[in-house]
C-alpha cells in the first residue's frame, strides 16, 4: 500500500502537542501510555491534519477504550485543542471540569469523593455501644463464646464481638455447585479424544493408548445486591465483610463476585471488593456509595440494575444474592415488575432478609409481598449461623428456605 | 482507499451508510494494519460493517462466530482424524507406507488459519463476531494470534500471513473484554444513528418505502429509544419494521398497526406490554407533532 507523503515530521510541534494531550488524558483517568502515543502519532500521520473533526475522530479511535471514556475525551479535546498554548493554564482548569462531566466514570472522582467522605464522616466501621470490653474479649476467646457469637444478631454485637465475628466471617465458605462447560478437557475417561490419541500415536510410533476428554466444569458468578439503607446498616456491613471474604478466596469457588449497593441509588462496588485489605475495601465502597443509611427505593434500584447491568453481569448463569429487609418506600407495583425481570435473568435469586429472625415474622409490608413471588429462596442472614445456612442453600439446588412458610 | 471520504463513499456503494467518525476509524485500521474493535448495542450494524468492507474491497470475508467454549481446534485448525485413520487402514490393507498424515489433505482450516493463508484477491477480512461471548483463555489466545498474525501447527510449522488480514472484532458488551486485547486495536463505539442518517440507511435498505412512511417510522423509533426500555430497538429493527409495514401495505402509522407489528421492534414482553394501550398513541401523537413543526 502506497503511503501518502507524511506531513508530520515537518511539524514537530504537533507531535509534542499530542504528547501533552495524552498527558492530560492520563490525568483525567484514561490510559494513554507510550504505545498509544506512538499509535496516535502514526494515525495522525496517516489521516492527515487538515480537518478538525477528523482529527478528533482519529485521536478518539486511539485513546478511547470504553464508552464511558468518550465524554471525558470529547470534553478534554474541546478544551485542549482550542488553544494548546495555554496548556499550563488548561491543566490547572482541566481536572474539576472533567470531574463534572464524568460523574459515572469511577477511579479518580471516587478517590476524591472518598477523601471528602472520609473527612465528612467516619467510614464503614460500625460503632456499637461497647459496654464492658474485657468481659466480651474473654467470652469470644473461648469455644463457647464463639458458639454464642455464631447465633448472635449482628445488630446486638459489641465492637469486640464484631471484630471477632469479622474473623469468623472471613473463614466462612460459600460453596457452590459447578456448572458443566462446553470446553473439553483431558480426562481419564469420557469420550475418546481423537486428536490427542493420534498425536500420542504419532509420537510413539504406534497406537499405544486411547486418550479421553470430557466436559469440564466452570464456576458460576455471584452477584450481590446489598441494601445499605438505615434499617439495614449493621447487617449490610457484616454482609459486605462476608462478600469481601468470598470475593478474595483463592481456589475453586465463584468465578467472579460482583457487588452492588443500593439505598436511594445503585452503586457498583465490585472493584473496591477486590482490594486485599477488607477495611480499605469497605471504606472505598462506603465512600463510593453516597447513600449509606438513607432511605430505600428497592424497585428503582432493581430497575436500574436490570437496565444497565443485568445483561453484563448475569450473562453466564449467575446467582443473585439480594440482601434487603424489603421495607420499600416506592411503588410496590414497580418493585414487583423489576423483581420479576431480575428473576427471569438470574439463574437463582436468593433473598436474605434479617427481619426473618423474629419468630412471628409475617409478610405484611407491601415491599416484602411484592418481592416474595420473585425469589427462589428466602433466608434470614442476620447472624453467622444464618449465613452458614445460606451456604447450605447454595449447595442444595431446590432449597427454598422459609419461602414455603411465608407464601402460605 | 486513500482518504476518509473514499472509505465513506465505498461503503455507501454497498448500502452501508456510516458517519464520519466510523469512516475515520476504518480508514486508520486499513492504513495502520490494526484490528478494529467495534462495540455497541445489538442491532447498530457492527457485523454489517465487516460485510460492507469485504464487498467494497473485493476481499473474502471470513467469519469467526464466538461462543462460550470456543477453543483453538474450532477457531484455527483441526486434523481430519477420520480421514487419517482411513488412510492408515488403506495403506495397511495394500501393504504400502501410509501417505503423509499431516499434510494439507488432512488439514481442516478453520477461520483463523484461513485468514492467515495467502489469498489471490488480497488479505481477507476476518470478522471475529461477538468476542464478548468467549471466555478469557480464548481471548488470551487471540491476543497472540493478532499480534503476530501467525498461528503454529505443531506438526507442520508456523503459518504466517503474507499480509495482515483486515481484522474486525465486535462486541455487544455483555461483559468487559480484557484491556490487553483492546490495546491492540483501534476502538469505536457504534452508536444509534441520528434521524438524518437513519433515513439514509432506510432509503438504502428498504428503498420501496415511501418517504413519508420512512420519516414516520424513523421518528417513531428514535423517540422509542429515549423511552425507558429493557432493550432499545436497533437499526436492524427499524429496517425490519419498515419491511413489515410495507408487507402490510401500510402508508402511514396508526396505533392499531403499531400494536400489531410491535414484535418487529421490541423483543421483550415487558417492553411490548409497556407500549400497548395508550402509550403507542401518545408517542405517535408526539412524533407527528414534532414532524409537523
XYZ file of C-alpha atoms in Angstrom:
701
model
C 0.000 0.000 0.000
C 1.499 3.351 -1.048
C 1.968 5.666 1.866
C 0.973 9.269 1.287
C 3.588 11.916 1.998
C 3.756 12.498 5.696
C 3.106 15.966 6.881
C 4.051 15.374 10.450
C 7.867 15.453 10.572
C 7.718 18.998 9.284
C 5.541 19.762 12.229
C 7.292 18.534 15.347
C 5.155 20.877 17.389
C 2.075 18.813 16.602
C 3.713 15.621 17.864
C 4.651 17.455 21.031
C 1.134 18.697 21.425
C -0.282 15.205 21.058
C 2.094 14.092 23.786
C 0.853 16.850 26.064
C -2.699 15.960 25.185
C -2.001 12.335 26.114
C -0.632 13.501 29.438
C -3.814 15.466 30.015
C -5.885 12.390 29.185
C -3.886 10.378 31.675
C -4.600 12.923 34.341
C -8.268 12.636 33.553
C -8.088 8.904 34.140
C -7.796 7.480 30.617
C -4.959 5.073 29.953
C -2.772 6.865 27.423
C 0.564 5.092 27.636
C 3.554 5.468 25.323
C 2.257 2.765 22.961
C -0.965 4.734 22.487
C 1.022 7.889 21.913
C 3.085 6.282 19.170
C -0.040 4.878 17.579
C -1.744 8.267 17.798
C 1.145 9.984 16.083
C 1.131 7.388 13.312
C -2.635 7.626 12.974
C -2.466 11.390 12.587
C 0.306 10.952 10.008
C -1.915 8.653 8.007
C -5.161 10.555 8.369
C -3.513 13.920 7.779
C -4.017 17.009 9.817
C -6.462 19.023 7.792
C -9.880 18.712 9.294
C -10.505 19.339 12.961
C -13.336 16.826 13.151
C -11.324 14.040 11.501
C -8.502 14.817 13.846
C -10.843 14.364 16.804
C -12.146 11.043 15.446
C -8.595 9.851 14.823
C -7.451 10.559 18.347
C -10.661 9.151 19.785
C -10.146 5.850 17.984
C -6.732 5.552 19.581
C -7.230 6.809 23.105
C -10.760 5.747 23.988
C -11.377 2.172 25.008
C -14.706 2.284 26.822
C -17.947 4.083 26.063
C -17.800 5.931 29.389
C -14.498 7.444 28.373
C -15.953 9.191 25.367
C -17.481 12.078 27.271
C -14.202 12.735 29.061
C -12.275 12.565 25.834
C -14.566 14.934 23.977
C -14.612 17.476 26.742
C -10.857 17.353 27.018
C -10.402 17.561 23.280
C -12.600 20.608 23.050
C -10.771 22.366 25.842
C -7.291 21.374 24.850
C -7.213 21.958 21.122
C -8.988 25.264 21.382
C -5.671 26.842 22.224
C -2.885 24.429 23.104
C -0.550 27.286 24.007
C -2.400 27.761 27.216
C -1.523 24.276 28.256
C -0.335 25.037 31.737
C -3.395 27.096 32.373
C -5.600 24.347 30.982
C -4.037 21.644 33.082
C -4.978 23.635 36.130
C -8.537 24.060 34.958
C -8.953 20.644 33.487
C -9.419 18.406 36.442
C -12.506 19.993 38.006
C -14.189 20.316 34.603
C -13.618 16.712 33.784
C -14.955 15.634 37.102
C -18.203 17.363 36.346
C -18.576 15.571 33.058
C -17.819 12.063 34.107
C -19.952 11.567 37.117
C -20.311 7.912 36.170
C -16.659 7.180 35.454
C -15.213 5.899 38.713
C -11.488 5.866 39.639
C -10.393 9.483 40.054
C -13.682 11.027 41.154
C -14.234 8.170 43.530
C -10.923 8.859 45.165
C -11.841 12.477 45.525
C -15.209 11.591 46.935
C -13.514 9.081 49.177
C -11.375 11.855 50.631
C -14.408 14.069 51.095
C -16.415 11.314 52.596
C -13.632 10.399 54.973
C -13.377 13.955 56.250
C -17.091 14.247 56.480
C -17.989 11.113 58.310
C -16.052 8.142 59.677
C -16.157 5.186 57.257
C -17.910 1.867 57.469
C -16.817 0.853 60.941
C -19.893 0.057 62.986
C -19.687 1.639 66.421
C -21.665 -0.359 68.923
C -22.219 0.761 72.494
C -19.275 -1.370 73.663
C -20.316 -1.915 77.289
C -17.617 -3.758 79.227
C -14.844 -4.696 76.861
C -12.874 -7.175 78.959
C -15.804 -9.430 79.521
C -16.526 -9.743 75.835
C -12.942 -10.358 74.857
C -12.932 -13.062 77.467
C -16.094 -14.569 76.148
C -15.161 -14.507 72.498
C -11.838 -16.181 73.123
C -13.452 -19.388 74.367
C -15.135 -22.005 72.258
C -18.484 -21.466 73.907
C -18.105 -17.725 73.293
C -17.653 -18.416 69.622
C -20.647 -20.661 69.689
C -22.708 -17.894 71.257
C -21.400 -15.407 68.715
C -22.460 -17.652 65.888
C -26.112 -17.172 66.703
C -25.907 -13.612 67.966
C -27.661 -10.985 65.926
C -25.239 -8.665 64.131
C -27.207 -5.755 65.471
C -26.670 -6.780 69.083
C -22.927 -7.280 68.862
C -20.486 -5.062 70.667
C -17.408 -3.690 68.938
C -15.224 -6.503 70.238
C -17.766 -9.099 69.226
C -17.958 -7.588 65.770
C -14.186 -7.797 65.467
C -14.334 -11.473 66.355
C -17.314 -12.010 64.085
C -15.363 -10.499 61.199
C -12.633 -13.060 61.714
C -15.225 -15.812 61.692
C -16.903 -14.359 58.623
C -13.580 -14.324 56.822
C -13.291 -18.087 57.324
C -16.831 -18.814 56.227
C -17.252 -20.635 52.959
C -19.966 -20.140 50.402
C -19.823 -23.427 48.491
C -21.434 -23.597 45.111
C -22.163 -26.275 42.570
C -20.020 -26.011 39.459
C -21.648 -25.838 36.027
C -20.674 -28.025 33.074
C -18.944 -26.244 30.207
C -18.748 -26.946 26.513
C -14.981 -26.833 26.585
C -13.422 -30.299 26.545
C -10.636 -31.142 28.931
C -8.264 -34.077 29.033
C -9.652 -36.734 31.342
C -9.121 -40.343 32.298
C -12.484 -41.388 30.915
C -15.243 -39.952 28.815
C -15.288 -39.630 25.065
C -12.211 -40.566 23.031
C -10.136 -37.532 22.144
C -9.116 -38.466 18.623
C -6.783 -35.542 18.255
C -4.766 -36.356 21.377
C -4.885 -40.095 20.704
C -3.481 -39.802 17.221
C -0.914 -37.278 18.301
C 0.383 -39.584 21.009
C 0.350 -42.435 18.500
C 2.499 -40.406 16.126
C 4.905 -39.627 18.897
C 5.240 -43.267 19.998
C 5.087 -44.817 16.588
C 2.039 -46.979 17.250
C -1.380 -46.728 18.744
C -0.464 -47.253 22.331
C -3.409 -45.968 24.304
C -6.616 -44.067 23.878
C -6.832 -40.525 25.216
C -10.062 -39.245 26.636
C -11.659 -35.900 27.054
C -14.778 -34.847 28.826
C -16.751 -31.755 29.534
C -15.030 -29.552 32.041
C -16.665 -27.583 34.770
C -16.751 -23.914 35.474
C -17.823 -21.871 38.428
C -20.780 -19.525 38.253
C -20.678 -15.855 39.111
C -22.180 -14.387 42.240
C -23.959 -11.045 42.066
C -24.812 -9.476 45.395
C -27.287 -6.634 45.637
C -26.962 -5.183 49.075
C -29.387 -2.778 50.705
C -27.459 -0.173 52.703
C -30.350 1.931 53.916
C -30.666 2.982 57.537
C -32.697 -0.018 58.688
C -30.120 -2.416 57.265
C -26.826 -0.831 58.258
C -25.416 -3.364 60.735
C -26.366 -6.291 58.507
C -25.139 -4.847 55.269
C -21.727 -4.117 56.783
C -21.389 -7.666 58.053
C -22.619 -8.937 54.715
C -20.068 -6.862 52.833
C -17.358 -8.277 55.063
C -18.570 -11.706 54.184
C -18.698 -10.867 50.467
C -15.192 -9.494 50.607
C -14.019 -12.793 52.023
C -15.902 -14.725 49.334
C -14.606 -12.472 46.551
C -10.995 -12.806 47.627
C -10.898 -16.506 48.357
C -8.352 -18.468 46.365
C -9.098 -21.775 44.729
C -12.350 -23.162 43.367
C -15.465 -21.211 44.146
C -17.195 -18.355 42.448
C -15.679 -17.291 39.145
C -16.451 -13.666 39.761
C -18.173 -11.840 42.581
C -19.951 -8.643 41.624
C -21.385 -6.471 44.336
C -23.777 -3.563 44.197
C -25.137 -1.455 46.990
C -28.396 0.411 46.888
C -30.399 2.749 49.013
C -31.632 5.634 47.011
C -29.321 4.829 44.103
C -27.421 1.833 42.773
C -23.637 1.700 43.105
C -21.277 -0.879 41.675
C -18.631 -1.587 44.301
C -17.144 -4.698 42.660
C -13.825 -3.030 42.044
C -13.464 -1.999 45.668
C -14.128 -5.518 46.903
C -11.034 -6.691 45.052
C -8.785 -4.746 47.376
C -6.860 -7.135 49.548
C -7.446 -5.315 52.810
C -11.030 -5.632 53.929
C -11.176 -2.324 55.790
C -9.718 -0.407 52.876
C -12.170 -2.151 50.555
C -15.186 -1.314 52.676
C -14.054 2.253 53.246
C -13.713 2.753 49.489
C -17.069 1.110 48.851
C -18.648 3.244 51.541
C -17.245 6.384 50.022
C -18.381 5.419 46.539
C -21.930 4.719 47.636
C -23.190 8.068 48.830
C -26.457 6.824 50.201
C -25.442 4.890 53.303
C -28.170 4.831 55.886
C -30.602 6.817 53.832
C -33.984 5.804 52.510
C -34.733 2.841 50.276
C -36.219 2.593 46.832
C -35.724 -1.065 46.027
C -37.876 -1.022 42.918
C -35.903 1.792 41.313
C -32.596 0.198 42.274
C -33.587 -3.144 40.747
C -34.891 -1.401 37.661
C -31.585 0.417 37.151
C -29.731 -2.828 37.738
C -31.863 -4.635 35.161
C -31.398 -1.937 32.588
C -27.697 -1.199 32.977
C -26.062 -4.249 34.474
C -28.101 -7.436 34.249
C -27.014 -8.318 30.732
C -23.421 -7.685 31.638
C -23.093 -9.485 34.953
C -25.867 -12.096 34.789
C -24.821 -13.376 31.373
C -23.250 -16.671 32.346
C -25.718 -18.178 34.761
C -25.031 -16.017 37.775
C -26.650 -16.462 41.160
C -28.136 -13.331 42.717
C -27.905 -12.680 46.422
C -30.426 -9.984 47.302
C -29.825 -8.547 50.749
C -32.658 -6.345 51.925
C -35.369 -6.128 54.557
C -37.866 -5.358 51.820
C -39.108 -2.226 53.551
C -39.615 -0.146 50.423
C -40.813 3.409 50.199
C -41.533 3.229 46.484
C -44.383 1.892 44.430
C -44.938 -1.863 45.082
C -46.153 -2.386 41.529
C -42.879 -1.003 40.258
C -40.912 -3.226 42.624
C -42.834 -6.304 41.588
C -42.136 -5.654 37.910
C -38.407 -5.098 38.474
C -38.128 -8.180 40.694
C -39.865 -10.295 38.077
C -37.395 -9.161 35.430
C -34.486 -9.897 37.759
C -35.858 -13.359 38.459
C -36.109 -14.057 34.730
C -32.484 -13.170 34.022
C -30.787 -14.762 37.027
C -30.074 -18.445 37.492
C -31.317 -18.192 41.054
C -32.363 -15.350 43.324
C -31.631 -15.804 46.993
C -33.121 -13.241 49.314
C -31.522 -12.585 52.667
C -33.895 -10.764 54.954
C -32.751 -10.030 58.525
C -36.375 -9.436 59.587
C -36.855 -13.176 59.449
C -35.010 -13.512 62.736
C -38.245 -12.739 64.554
C -40.386 -15.779 65.085
C -43.644 -14.027 64.429
C -42.490 -12.514 61.174
C -45.273 -12.173 58.630
C -45.004 -10.572 55.220
C -47.226 -7.566 55.820
C -45.161 -4.772 54.276
C -46.101 -4.095 50.658
C -42.476 -4.255 49.515
C -41.991 -7.710 51.004
C -45.204 -9.005 49.454
C -44.120 -7.631 46.097
C -40.746 -9.383 46.275
C -41.907 -12.741 47.645
C -43.199 -14.311 44.416
C -39.995 -13.496 42.535
C -37.286 -15.176 44.587
C -36.151 -18.806 44.732
C -35.018 -18.872 48.301
C -35.523 -16.717 51.365
C -33.315 -16.822 54.431
C -32.539 -14.708 57.442
C -28.834 -13.875 57.191
C -28.755 -11.935 60.453
C -26.025 -13.949 62.177
C -23.050 -16.079 61.339
C -25.117 -19.213 61.827
C -27.711 -17.825 59.428
C -25.035 -17.156 56.821
C -23.896 -20.750 57.200
C -27.480 -21.619 56.374
C -27.116 -19.650 53.157
C -24.089 -21.743 52.290
C -26.325 -24.794 52.702
C -28.948 -23.240 50.491
C -26.430 -22.798 47.711
C -25.261 -26.378 47.757
C -28.818 -27.734 47.550
C -30.433 -26.771 44.265
C -34.051 -26.920 45.376
C -33.682 -25.195 48.723
C -36.297 -22.555 49.361
C -35.535 -21.570 52.924
C -38.583 -20.145 54.601
C -40.297 -19.274 51.357
C -42.867 -22.038 51.629
C -43.984 -20.976 55.071
C -44.348 -17.315 54.180
C -46.125 -17.800 50.917
C -48.578 -19.862 52.876
C -8.982 3.679 -0.369
C -6.812 6.701 0.044
C -8.906 9.002 2.149
C -11.672 9.034 4.681
C -14.086 10.348 2.043
C -13.274 7.413 -0.208
C -13.982 4.952 2.584
C -17.325 6.598 3.246
C -18.228 6.594 -0.446
C -17.137 2.981 -0.971
C -19.250 1.800 1.939
C -22.204 3.835 0.708
C -21.989 1.943 -2.593
C -22.515 -1.233 -0.540
C -25.611 0.377 1.006
C -23.761 0.888 4.241
C -24.274 4.441 5.414
C -21.756 5.360 8.061
C -20.800 8.513 9.876
C -17.560 10.390 9.575
C -16.225 9.006 12.842
C -16.656 5.391 11.807
C -15.178 6.077 8.360
C -12.140 7.637 10.022
C -11.540 4.644 12.255
C -11.974 2.239 9.363
C -9.529 4.211 7.258
C -7.000 4.168 10.074
C -7.473 0.447 10.661
C -6.816 -0.234 6.963
C -3.804 2.034 6.842
C -2.149 1.076 10.101
C -2.919 -2.669 9.808
C -4.544 -2.591 13.197
C -7.529 -4.689 14.257
C -10.678 -2.656 14.691
C -12.682 -3.185 17.854
C -16.323 -2.221 17.463
C -18.560 -2.090 20.476
C -22.178 -1.049 20.687
C -25.716 -2.114 21.391
C -27.098 -5.043 19.412
C -28.509 -4.051 16.053
C -26.395 -0.994 15.347
C -24.729 -2.623 12.336
C -21.378 -3.805 13.654
C -21.370 -7.076 11.767
C -22.656 -5.367 8.633
C -19.565 -3.159 8.535
C -17.305 -6.157 8.022
C -19.509 -7.395 5.192
C -19.542 -3.979 3.560
C -15.769 -3.577 3.865
C -15.142 -7.003 2.362
C -17.531 -6.357 -0.511
C -16.187 -2.914 -1.298
C -12.558 -4.088 -1.305
C -13.403 -7.271 -3.187
C -11.885 -9.379 -0.420
C -13.051 -12.617 1.072
C -14.989 -12.352 4.331
C -14.032 -14.940 6.914
C -16.286 -15.021 9.914
C -15.471 -16.458 13.286
C -18.588 -16.533 15.393
C -17.615 -16.674 19.031
C -19.380 -18.718 21.665
C -18.593 -19.887 25.136
C -16.178 -22.786 24.971
C -14.734 -21.846 21.602
C -11.253 -23.340 21.521
C -8.263 -23.369 19.249
C -9.446 -26.547 17.487
C -12.593 -24.884 16.204
C -11.014 -21.480 15.628
C -7.679 -22.325 13.991
C -7.355 -25.809 12.582
C -8.253 -29.419 13.129
C -6.874 -32.632 11.709
C -9.323 -34.771 9.865
C -8.771 -37.763 12.115
C -11.320 -39.967 10.470
C -9.638 -39.499 7.089
C -6.245 -40.122 8.658
C -7.464 -43.402 10.165
C -8.916 -44.493 6.868
C -5.652 -43.662 5.105
C -3.684 -45.741 7.606
C -6.056 -48.698 7.274
C -5.945 -48.480 3.483
C -2.171 -48.370 3.450
C -2.087 -51.388 5.759
C -4.510 -53.306 3.572
C -2.455 -52.855 0.426
C 0.817 -53.198 2.307
C 2.229 -49.794 1.412
C 3.579 -46.984 3.578
C 0.840 -44.589 4.629
C 0.733 -41.176 2.959
C 1.840 -38.037 4.752
C -0.735 -37.942 7.502
C -0.036 -34.371 8.446
C -0.235 -32.823 5.041
C -2.675 -30.378 3.607
C -5.020 -33.202 2.555
C -5.897 -33.906 6.143
C -5.857 -30.386 7.492
C -9.172 -28.685 8.121
C -8.521 -24.972 8.190
C -10.812 -23.048 10.499
C -11.384 -19.266 10.231
C -8.169 -18.029 11.851
C -5.948 -20.265 9.723
C -7.910 -19.406 6.596
C -7.333 -15.738 7.311
C -3.585 -16.239 7.624
C -3.254 -18.030 4.305
C -2.385 -16.068 1.180
C -5.346 -15.075 -0.942
C -5.228 -14.028 -4.589
C -7.629 -11.155 -4.012
C -5.518 -9.773 -1.188
C -5.664 -10.223 2.579
C -9.178 -11.261 3.596
C -11.448 -9.531 6.069
C -11.546 -11.501 9.298
C -14.657 -10.847 11.320
C -14.438 -12.024 14.925
C -18.038 -11.631 15.906
C -19.314 -11.179 19.448
C -15.997 -11.625 21.159
C -17.731 -10.990 24.495
C -19.236 -14.458 24.270
C -15.939 -16.323 24.537
C -14.035 -16.895 27.714
C -10.773 -15.462 28.971
C -8.493 -18.289 27.720
C -9.615 -17.781 24.146
C -9.224 -14.043 24.429
C -5.640 -14.585 25.540
C -5.044 -16.940 22.652
C -6.447 -14.389 20.235
C -4.133 -11.777 21.619
C -1.162 -13.807 20.467
C -2.611 -14.606 17.077
C -3.486 -10.987 16.389
C -0.180 -9.510 17.453
C 1.962 -11.540 15.050
C -0.654 -12.652 12.546
C 0.644 -16.168 12.715
C -0.527 -19.493 14.033
C 1.556 -22.529 14.796
C 0.628 -26.033 13.813
C 2.995 -28.290 15.736
C 3.098 -30.995 13.042
C 3.857 -28.745 10.106
C 5.170 -25.476 11.425
C 4.153 -21.890 11.644
C 1.810 -20.242 9.180
C 2.436 -16.532 8.893
C 0.109 -14.273 6.971
C 1.891 -12.753 3.932
C -0.023 -9.567 4.601
C -2.048 -8.951 7.742
C -5.747 -9.637 7.276
C -8.204 -6.837 7.990
C -9.497 -7.793 11.402
C -12.789 -6.524 12.775
C -13.853 -7.554 16.254
C -17.336 -6.867 17.517
C -18.775 -6.928 21.000
C -22.215 -6.274 22.444
C -20.578 -5.519 25.740
C -22.367 -8.229 27.650
C -19.138 -8.372 29.578
C -15.924 -6.370 29.613
C -13.273 -7.604 27.217
C -9.777 -7.570 28.658
C -7.815 -4.358 28.226
C -4.843 -6.195 26.748
C -6.896 -7.143 23.719
C -8.403 -3.688 23.362
C -4.945 -2.176 23.498
C -4.007 -3.946 20.271
C -6.968 -2.425 18.490
C -8.481 0.810 17.380
C -11.674 1.319 19.278
C -15.001 2.655 18.181
C -18.342 2.731 19.933
C -21.063 2.263 17.320
C -23.971 4.404 18.384
C -27.544 4.583 17.159
C -27.665 6.845 14.089
C -29.365 10.223 14.225
C -32.601 10.915 12.359
C -30.980 12.028 9.099
C -28.605 9.087 8.881
C -31.246 6.557 9.804
C -33.372 7.982 6.973
C -30.448 7.411 4.581
C -29.982 3.881 5.893
C -33.663 3.128 5.442
C -33.613 4.602 1.949
C -30.700 2.294 1.086
C -32.067 -0.849 2.755
C -35.801 -0.517 2.149
C -35.922 1.652 -0.964
C -39.525 0.700 -1.744
C -40.800 2.515 1.352
C -42.332 5.901 0.668
C -40.553 8.920 2.043
C -43.430 9.892 4.330
C -43.710 6.425 5.857
C -39.938 6.175 6.367
C -39.936 9.535 8.038
C -42.627 8.476 10.490
C -41.003 5.116 11.115
C -37.604 6.632 11.854
C -39.040 9.372 14.044
C -41.078 6.812 15.985
C -38.092 4.513 16.527
C -35.860 7.407 17.520
C -38.458 8.509 20.024
C -38.804 4.932 21.288
C -35.062 4.803 22.003
C -35.471 7.587 24.518
C -38.173 5.622 26.370
C -37.220 3.557 29.367
C -36.991 0.158 27.699
C -35.211 -3.027 28.628
C -33.856 -3.412 25.094
C -33.971 -0.439 22.780
C -34.624 -1.141 19.102
C -31.556 -1.115 16.821
C -31.188 -0.104 13.207
C -31.807 -3.665 12.132
C -35.177 -3.484 13.901
C -36.043 -0.235 12.119
C -35.406 -1.871 8.767
C -37.376 -4.976 9.756
C -40.261 -2.879 10.919
C -40.355 -0.786 7.748
C -40.415 -4.013 5.732
C -43.218 -5.397 7.884
C -45.282 -2.277 7.319
C -44.639 -2.492 3.590
C -45.747 -6.095 3.531
C -48.982 -5.000 5.172
C -49.429 -2.260 2.545
C -49.388 0.481 5.124
C -48.797 4.015 4.022
C -48.833 5.599 7.433
C -48.608 4.602 11.069
C -51.630 4.176 13.288
C -51.891 2.967 16.888
C -53.580 -0.236 15.724
C -50.911 -1.126 13.207
C -48.152 -0.292 15.682
C -49.715 -2.637 18.223
C -49.876 -5.422 15.623
C -46.287 -5.090 14.432
C -44.552 -4.161 17.678
C -42.890 -7.576 17.740
C -40.605 -6.470 14.921
C -39.284 -3.626 17.054
C -39.295 -4.839 20.628
C -38.091 -8.244 21.713
C -39.037 -8.310 25.381
C -42.535 -8.929 26.639
C -42.123 -6.248 29.324
C -41.314 -3.652 26.692
C -44.175 -4.691 24.439
C -46.589 -4.542 27.337
C -45.386 -1.064 28.189
C -46.097 0.130 24.670
C -49.508 -1.436 24.327
C -52.581 0.603 25.015
C -52.378 4.356 25.152
C -48.563 4.622 25.158
C -48.157 3.950 21.459
C -50.780 6.507 20.585
C -49.208 9.096 22.850
C -45.769 8.605 21.306
C -47.214 8.645 17.820
C -49.011 11.919 18.522
C -45.835 13.438 19.893
C -43.856 12.288 16.877
C -46.450 13.676 14.471
C -46.494 16.989 16.293
C -42.721 17.127 16.076
C -42.676 16.274 12.372
C -45.290 18.908 11.641
C -43.142 21.687 13.019
